[in-house]
CSV table of C-alpha atoms in Angstrom, one decimal:
chain,number,residue,atom,x,y,z
A,446,MET,CA,81.6,136.0,157.3
A,447,SER,CA,81.0,135.9,153.6
A,448,PRO,CA,80.2,132.5,152.1
A,449,VAL,CA,82.9,130.5,150.4
A,450,ILE,CA,82.6,128.6,147.2
A,451,SER,CA,82.7,124.8,147.3
A,452,SER,CA,86.1,123.1,147.0
A,453,PRO,CA,88.3,120.7,149.0
A,454,LEU,CA,90.3,123.9,149.8
A,455,LEU,CA,87.3,125.8,151.2
A,456,ARG,CA,84.2,124.6,152.9
A,457,ARG,CA,81.1,123.8,150.8
A,458,THR,CA,78.2,126.2,151.3
A,459,SER,CA,76.1,125.4,148.2
A,460,PRO,CA,74.7,122.0,147.0
A,461,GLU,CA,74.7,123.3,143.4
A,462,VAL,CA,76.4,120.7,141.2
A,463,LEU,CA,75.6,120.4,137.5
A,464,PRO,CA,74.9,116.8,136.4
A,465,VAL,CA,77.2,115.0,134.1
A,466,THR,CA,75.0,113.5,131.4
A,467,ARG,CA,76.9,110.3,131.1
A,468,SER,CA,79.8,108.6,133.0
A,469,ILE,CA,82.6,106.5,131.6
A,470,SER,CA,82.0,104.1,134.4
A,471,GLU,CA,78.5,103.5,132.9
A,472,GLY,CA,80.1,102.1,129.8
A,473,GLU,CA,80.4,105.1,127.4
A,474,PRO,CA,82.5,108.3,127.5
A,475,ALA,CA,80.6,111.5,128.3
A,476,ILE,CA,82.3,113.2,125.4
A,477,VAL,CA,82.5,111.9,121.8
A,478,ALA,CA,86.3,112.0,121.0
A,479,PRO,CA,88.3,110.8,118.0
A,480,LYS,CA,89.8,107.3,118.2
A,481,VAL,CA,93.3,107.9,116.9
A,482,ARG,CA,95.0,104.9,115.5
A,483,ARG,CA,98.1,106.3,113.8
A,484,ALA,CA,101.6,105.7,115.1
A,485,LEU,CA,102.7,107.7,118.1
A,486,VAL,CA,106.3,109.0,117.8
A,487,VAL,CA,107.8,111.6,120.1
A,488,ASN,CA,111.3,112.8,119.3
A,489,GLY,CA,111.9,109.8,117.1
A,490,VAL,CA,110.8,107.4,119.8
A,491,ALA,CA,107.9,105.2,118.8
A,492,VAL,CA,105.4,104.3,121.5
A,493,GLU,CA,103.4,101.1,120.9
A,494,PRO,CA,100.0,100.3,122.2
A,495,GLY,CA,100.2,99.2,125.8
A,496,GLU,CA,103.6,100.9,126.3
A,497,ARG,CA,104.9,103.5,128.7
A,498,ARG,CA,107.9,105.4,127.6
A,499,ARG,CA,110.0,108.3,129.0
A,500,VAL,CA,111.6,110.6,126.5
A,501,GLU,CA,113.9,113.6,126.9
A,502,ILE,CA,113.7,116.1,124.1
A,503,PRO,CA,116.9,118.3,123.7
A,504,VAL,CA,116.1,122.0,124.2
A,505,GLY,CA,119.6,123.4,124.2
A,506,GLY,CA,121.9,124.0,127.2
A,507,LEU,CA,123.4,126.3,129.7
A,508,PRO,CA,126.5,128.5,129.3
A,509,THR,CA,128.4,125.8,131.2
A,510,GLN,CA,127.7,123.5,128.2
A,511,THR,CA,125.4,121.4,130.4
A,512,PRO,CA,122.7,120.0,128.1
A,513,LEU,CA,119.0,120.5,129.0
A,514,GLY,CA,116.1,118.4,127.9
A,515,LEU,CA,112.3,118.5,128.0
A,516,PRO,CA,111.1,115.6,130.2
A,517,VAL,CA,108.1,113.8,128.7
A,518,GLU,CA,106.3,110.6,129.7
A,519,ILE,CA,104.0,108.9,127.2
A,520,VAL,CA,101.4,106.4,128.3
A,521,ARG,CA,99.7,104.7,125.4
A,522,GLY,CA,96.6,102.6,125.9
A,523,VAL,CA,96.0,99.2,124.3
A,524,GLU,CA,93.0,100.6,122.3
A,525,PRO,CA,92.7,103.6,120.0
A,526,GLY,CA,91.3,106.8,121.5
A,527,PRO,CA,91.9,110.5,122.1
A,528,ARG,CA,95.4,111.7,122.8
A,529,VAL,CA,95.7,114.2,125.6
A,530,TRP,CA,98.7,116.2,126.7
A,531,VAL,CA,99.0,117.4,130.3
A,532,SER,CA,101.5,120.2,130.7
A,533,ALA,CA,102.8,122.1,133.7
A,534,ALA,CA,105.4,124.8,134.5
A,535,LEU,CA,105.0,126.7,131.2
A,536,HIS,CA,106.0,129.4,133.6
A,537,GLY,CA,109.0,128.0,135.4
A,538,ASP,CA,108.0,129.0,138.9
A,539,GLU,CA,104.5,127.5,138.8
A,540,VAL,CA,105.2,124.1,140.5
A,541,ASN,CA,101.7,122.9,141.6
A,542,GLY,CA,101.1,121.5,138.2
A,543,VAL,CA,104.4,119.5,138.4
A,544,GLU,CA,103.0,117.7,141.4
A,545,ILE,CA,99.6,117.2,139.7
A,546,VAL,CA,101.3,115.5,136.7
A,547,ARG,CA,103.4,113.2,139.0
A,548,ALA,CA,100.4,112.1,140.9
A,549,LEU,CA,98.4,111.5,137.7
A,550,LEU,CA,101.1,109.3,136.2
A,551,ASP,CA,101.1,107.2,139.3
A,552,GLU,CA,97.5,106.3,138.5
A,553,LEU,CA,97.8,105.5,134.8
A,554,ASP,CA,97.9,102.0,133.5
A,555,PRO,CA,98.4,101.6,129.8
A,556,LYS,CA,96.7,98.2,129.9
A,557,LYS,CA,93.5,99.9,131.0
A,558,MET,CA,93.5,102.8,128.6
A,559,CYS,CA,92.3,103.9,125.3
A,560,GLY,CA,94.3,106.6,123.4
A,561,ALA,CA,97.2,108.1,125.1
A,562,VAL,CA,98.4,110.7,127.7
A,563,ILE,CA,101.5,112.7,126.9
A,564,ALA,CA,102.7,114.2,130.2
A,565,VAL,CA,105.1,117.2,130.3
A,566,PRO,CA,105.6,118.2,133.9
A,567,ILE,CA,108.2,120.9,133.2
A,568,VAL,CA,107.8,122.8,129.9
A,569,ASN,CA,109.9,125.8,130.8
A,570,VAL,CA,113.0,124.0,132.0
A,571,PHE,CA,115.1,127.1,131.9
A,572,GLY,CA,112.7,129.0,134.2
A,573,PHE,CA,112.3,126.0,136.4
A,574,ILE,CA,116.0,125.8,137.1
A,575,ASN,CA,116.1,129.5,137.9
A,576,GLN,CA,112.8,129.5,139.9
A,577,SER,CA,111.6,132.1,137.5
A,578,ARG,CA,108.4,132.7,135.5
A,579,TYR,CA,110.4,133.7,132.5
A,580,LEU,CA,113.1,132.4,130.2
A,581,PRO,CA,116.7,133.7,130.7
A,582,ASP,CA,116.1,136.5,128.2
A,583,ARG,CA,113.0,137.6,130.2
A,584,ARG,CA,110.5,136.4,127.6
A,585,ASP,CA,107.2,134.9,128.6
A,586,LEU,CA,106.9,131.4,127.0
A,587,ASN,CA,103.2,131.7,127.2
A,588,ARG,CA,103.2,134.7,124.9
A,589,SER,CA,105.7,133.2,122.4
A,590,PHE,CA,103.5,130.7,120.5
A,591,PRO,CA,103.5,129.4,117.8
A,592,GLY,CA,107.2,130.2,117.9
A,593,SER,CA,109.9,129.7,115.4
A,594,LYS,CA,112.7,127.2,114.9
A,595,LYS,CA,115.1,130.1,114.3
A,596,GLY,CA,113.7,132.6,116.7
A,597,SER,CA,114.4,133.6,120.3
A,598,LEU,CA,115.0,131.0,123.0
A,599,ALA,CA,111.3,131.3,124.0
A,600,GLY,CA,110.2,131.0,120.4
A,601,ARG,CA,112.3,127.9,119.7
A,602,LEU,CA,111.0,126.2,122.9
A,603,ALA,CA,107.4,127.1,122.0
A,604,ARG,CA,107.8,125.7,118.5
A,605,LEU,CA,109.4,122.5,119.8
A,606,PHE,CA,106.5,122.0,122.2
A,607,LEU,CA,104.0,122.7,119.5
A,608,ASP,CA,105.5,120.3,117.0
A,609,GLU,CA,106.5,117.4,119.4
A,610,ILE,CA,103.6,117.5,121.8
A,611,VAL,CA,100.6,119.6,120.8
A,612,GLY,CA,100.6,118.5,117.2
A,613,ARG,CA,100.3,114.8,118.3
A,614,CYS,CA,97.2,115.4,120.5
A,615,THR,CA,93.5,115.8,120.2
A,616,HIS,CA,93.0,117.6,123.5
A,617,GLY,CA,95.1,119.4,126.1
A,618,ILE,CA,95.2,120.3,129.8
A,619,ASP,CA,97.6,123.1,130.8
A,620,LEU,CA,98.2,123.6,134.5
A,621,HIS,CA,99.1,127.0,136.0
A,622,THR,CA,99.3,129.0,139.3
A,623,ALA,CA,99.3,132.6,140.1
A,624,ALA,CA,102.5,134.7,139.7
A,625,VAL,CA,104.8,135.4,142.6
A,626,GLY,CA,103.1,137.3,145.3
A,627,ARG,CA,99.6,136.3,144.4
A,628,TYR,CA,97.2,133.4,145.2
A,629,ASN,CA,94.6,132.1,142.7
A,630,PHE,CA,91.5,130.3,143.8
A,631,PRO,CA,91.3,127.1,141.7
A,632,HIS,CA,89.3,127.7,138.5
A,633,VAL,CA,89.5,126.9,134.8
A,634,ARG,CA,89.5,129.2,131.7
A,635,GLY,CA,88.5,128.8,128.2
A,636,ASP,CA,86.2,129.9,125.3
A,637,LEU,CA,82.8,128.7,126.5
A,638,SER,CA,81.3,129.6,123.1
A,639,ASP,CA,83.3,126.7,121.6
A,640,GLY,CA,81.4,123.5,122.1
A,641,PRO,CA,84.3,121.0,122.4
A,642,THR,CA,86.1,123.4,124.8
A,643,ARG,CA,83.0,123.9,126.9
A,644,GLN,CA,82.6,120.1,127.2
A,645,ILE,CA,86.0,119.5,128.6
A,646,LEU,CA,85.8,122.5,131.0
A,647,GLU,CA,82.5,121.2,132.3
A,648,ALA,CA,84.1,117.7,132.6
A,649,PHE,CA,86.9,119.2,134.7
A,650,GLY,CA,84.3,120.3,137.2
A,651,ALA,CA,85.9,123.3,138.8
A,652,ASP,CA,83.9,125.6,141.0
A,653,VAL,CA,84.4,128.5,138.6
A,654,MET,CA,84.6,128.5,134.8
A,655,MET,CA,85.9,131.7,133.3
A,656,ASP,CA,84.7,132.4,129.7
A,657,ALA,CA,87.8,134.2,128.5
A,658,ALA,CA,89.4,134.8,125.1
A,659,PRO,CA,93.0,133.5,124.9
A,660,PRO,CA,95.8,136.1,125.1
A,661,ARG,CA,97.8,136.7,122.0
A,662,GLY,CA,100.8,134.4,121.7
A,663,SER,CA,99.5,132.0,124.3
A,664,LEU,CA,99.4,128.2,124.0
A,665,ARG,CA,95.7,128.4,124.4
A,666,GLN,CA,95.3,130.7,121.4
A,667,THR,CA,97.5,128.5,119.2
A,668,ALA,CA,95.6,125.3,120.3
A,669,ALA,CA,92.3,127.1,119.4
A,670,LYS,CA,93.6,127.9,115.9
A,671,LYS,CA,94.4,124.2,115.5
A,672,LYS,CA,90.9,123.3,116.7
A,673,ILE,CA,92.3,121.5,119.7
A,674,PRO,CA,90.2,121.9,122.9
A,675,ILE,CA,92.2,122.8,125.9
A,676,VAL,CA,91.6,123.3,129.6
A,677,LEU,CA,93.6,126.0,131.4
A,678,PHE,CA,93.6,125.3,135.1
A,679,GLU,CA,94.7,128.1,137.6
A,680,GLY,CA,95.2,127.4,141.3
A,681,GLY,CA,97.5,128.4,144.1
A,682,GLU,CA,100.7,130.4,144.1
A,683,ALA,CA,104.2,130.2,142.6
A,684,LEU,CA,107.1,128.4,144.1
A,685,ARG,CA,105.2,126.2,146.5
A,686,PHE,CA,103.1,123.1,146.6
A,687,ASP,CA,99.6,123.7,147.9
A,688,ARG,CA,98.1,120.3,148.6
A,689,PRO,CA,94.4,121.2,148.5
A,690,VAL,CA,95.0,122.9,145.1
A,691,VAL,CA,96.9,119.9,143.8
A,692,GLU,CA,94.0,117.7,144.8
A,693,VAL,CA,91.5,120.0,142.9
A,694,GLY,CA,93.7,120.0,139.8
A,695,LEU,CA,94.3,116.3,139.9
A,696,ALA,CA,90.7,115.4,140.4
A,697,GLY,CA,89.6,117.7,137.5
A,698,THR,CA,92.3,116.2,135.2
A,699,LYS,CA,91.1,112.7,136.0
A,700,ARG,CA,87.5,113.7,135.3
A,701,VAL,CA,88.5,115.0,131.9
A,702,LEU,CA,90.3,111.8,131.0
A,703,GLU,CA,87.2,109.8,132.1
A,704,ALA,CA,84.8,112.0,130.1
A,705,LEU,CA,87.0,111.5,127.0
A,706,GLY,CA,87.0,107.7,127.5
A,707,VAL,CA,90.7,107.5,128.0
A,708,THR,CA,90.5,105.5,131.3
A,709,THR,CA,88.7,105.3,134.6
A,710,PHE,CA,89.9,106.0,138.2
A,711,LYS,CA,89.0,104.6,141.6
A,712,ASP,CA,88.3,108.1,142.8
A,713,SER,CA,88.0,111.3,140.7
A,714,GLY,CA,86.2,113.3,143.3
A,715,THR,CA,83.0,115.3,143.2
A,716,PRO,CA,82.7,118.0,140.6
A,717,GLY,CA,82.4,121.6,141.8
A,718,ALA,CA,79.5,124.0,141.1
A,719,ARG,CA,80.7,125.0,137.6
A,720,ARG,CA,79.6,128.6,138.0
A,721,GLU,CA,80.3,130.6,134.8
A,722,SER,CA,81.7,134.1,134.6
A,723,SER,CA,82.6,136.2,131.6
A,724,GLN,CA,83.5,139.5,133.4
A,725,THR,CA,86.3,140.2,135.9
A,726,SER,CA,87.8,143.4,137.3
A,727,TRP,CA,91.0,144.1,139.2
A,728,VAL,CA,90.7,146.2,142.4
A,729,ARG,CA,93.8,148.4,142.6
A,730,ALA,CA,95.4,150.3,145.4
A,731,ARG,CA,94.7,154.0,145.3
A,732,ARG,CA,97.7,154.7,147.5
A,733,ALA,CA,101.0,153.1,148.5
A,734,GLY,CA,101.2,151.5,151.9
A,735,ILE,CA,100.5,148.3,153.8
A,736,LEU,CA,97.7,146.0,152.6
A,737,ARG,CA,95.5,144.4,155.2
A,738,VAL,CA,93.5,141.7,153.5
A,739,GLU,CA,90.0,141.2,154.9
A,740,VAL,CA,88.5,138.9,152.2
A,741,GLU,CA,90.6,136.1,150.6
A,742,SER,CA,90.2,134.2,147.3
A,743,GLY,CA,87.2,131.9,147.1
A,744,VAL,CA,84.8,134.2,149.0
A,745,PHE,CA,81.6,135.5,147.6
A,746,VAL,CA,81.3,139.3,147.9
A,747,LYS,CA,78.6,141.9,147.3
A,748,LYS,CA,79.1,145.1,145.4
A,749,GLY,CA,80.7,147.7,147.6
A,750,GLN,CA,81.9,145.2,150.2
A,751,ARG,CA,85.2,146.0,151.7
A,752,LEU,CA,87.9,143.6,150.7
A,753,GLY,CA,90.8,145.1,152.6
A,754,THR,CA,92.5,148.4,153.3
A,755,VAL,CA,95.8,150.1,152.4
A,756,GLY,CA,97.3,152.3,155.1
A,757,ASP,CA,100.5,153.1,156.9
A,758,ALA,CA,102.3,151.3,159.7
A,759,PHE,CA,99.8,152.8,162.2
A,760,ASP,CA,96.8,152.1,159.9
A,761,THR,CA,95.9,155.7,159.9
A,762,SER,CA,94.0,157.2,156.9
A,763,ALA,CA,93.5,153.7,155.6
A,764,ALA,CA,92.0,153.6,152.1
A,765,PRO,CA,89.3,150.9,151.6
A,766,LEU,CA,89.3,148.5,148.7
A,767,LYS,CA,85.8,147.6,147.6
A,768,ALA,CA,84.2,144.9,145.4
A,769,PRO,CA,83.2,146.4,142.0
A,770,PHE,CA,80.2,144.0,141.7
A,771,ASP,CA,78.6,140.9,143.2
A,772,GLY,CA,80.9,138.0,142.5
A,773,ILE,CA,83.7,135.9,143.9
A,774,VAL,CA,87.3,136.8,144.6
A,775,LEU,CA,89.5,134.8,142.2
A,776,SER,CA,92.9,136.1,143.3
A,777,HIS,CA,94.5,138.3,145.9
A,778,VAL,CA,98.0,139.5,146.7
A,779,THR,CA,100.0,137.7,149.4
A,780,HIS,CA,102.6,140.4,150.2
A,781,PRO,CA,101.5,143.4,152.3
A,782,LEU,CA,103.7,146.1,150.8
A,783,VAL,CA,102.0,147.7,147.9
A,784,HIS,CA,102.4,150.7,145.5
A,785,GLN,CA,99.8,153.0,144.1
A,786,GLY,CA,97.9,151.4,141.2
A,787,GLU,CA,99.0,147.8,142.0
A,788,ALA,CA,96.4,145.1,141.5
A,789,MET,CA,95.2,143.8,144.9
A,790,PHE,CA,92.1,141.6,144.2
A,791,HIS,CA,90.7,140.0,141.1
A,792,VAL,CA,86.9,139.7,141.3
A,793,ALA,CA,84.8,137.6,138.9
A,794,LYS,CA,81.2,138.7,138.4
A,795,LEU,CA,78.6,136.0,139.1
């Protein structure tokens, strides 16, 4: 049995945990962050120090003339400090983050905070209603930034989110899952060559940190251009709550807020190993057939190790799928019926 990387989801096999240089519980934040004092106004609603306000930002409507709004909850501390947005469901079918945001809000007390948290549990409200990754016009919201007030539906929503949420913050945490039919081992992504970004990724404390350039048109790319450090968390699969993944994402989010000096929590868990990777490869099916998975996400693998096979209903002439290098399986497909060339496993080199 191949070893599994440490996480609440999978058993711990390595004691490797990188030390955090300083803890907020010791009196000072681990990360030096700006102490923002200016007024906090979202969609025309002013949020005063020590207040908690819920705002719904109009985003249009349905063909039935039913109006739709972007749900936002702002928790502003009594003291100045960094302002952090926490967003989920940028892809409408990625619901783990929705639960992470809900659980986080339950633990925030503005009377014990510095700065503010702006929580947006459902960014792509259109996709969320339709249980779809995309907007009704099949556009990907996370490839539509910075957007335009007069552009497509995706472009307009991207611009609204940028102006009303991102533009009011110093840091961001964006929560994602895999697409339909895939499972992602919990990990974070960001540009590790950027000092402030590295700091908050390390504070999150995931088992794996992917050093990855942001895709064109993504929220992460736009935030980088604005010099706003952002954590992108990936974990679980679409259209279902995965409790262990939610716990990993929630604990990491709390650790970031603690490191920034926003607040403290009774329990923010134990950070993972923070292993870094800058190279990944997709292992693709060489033939159509039925996939039989032998190694799931979160497992360490050696170069040439068999990850699974693709064969027929009788498993005759099964074609093996092998690891391209030593590393960890970050993602695997969850449906067994596959076509030639389809991506089966995503392996990160370690």
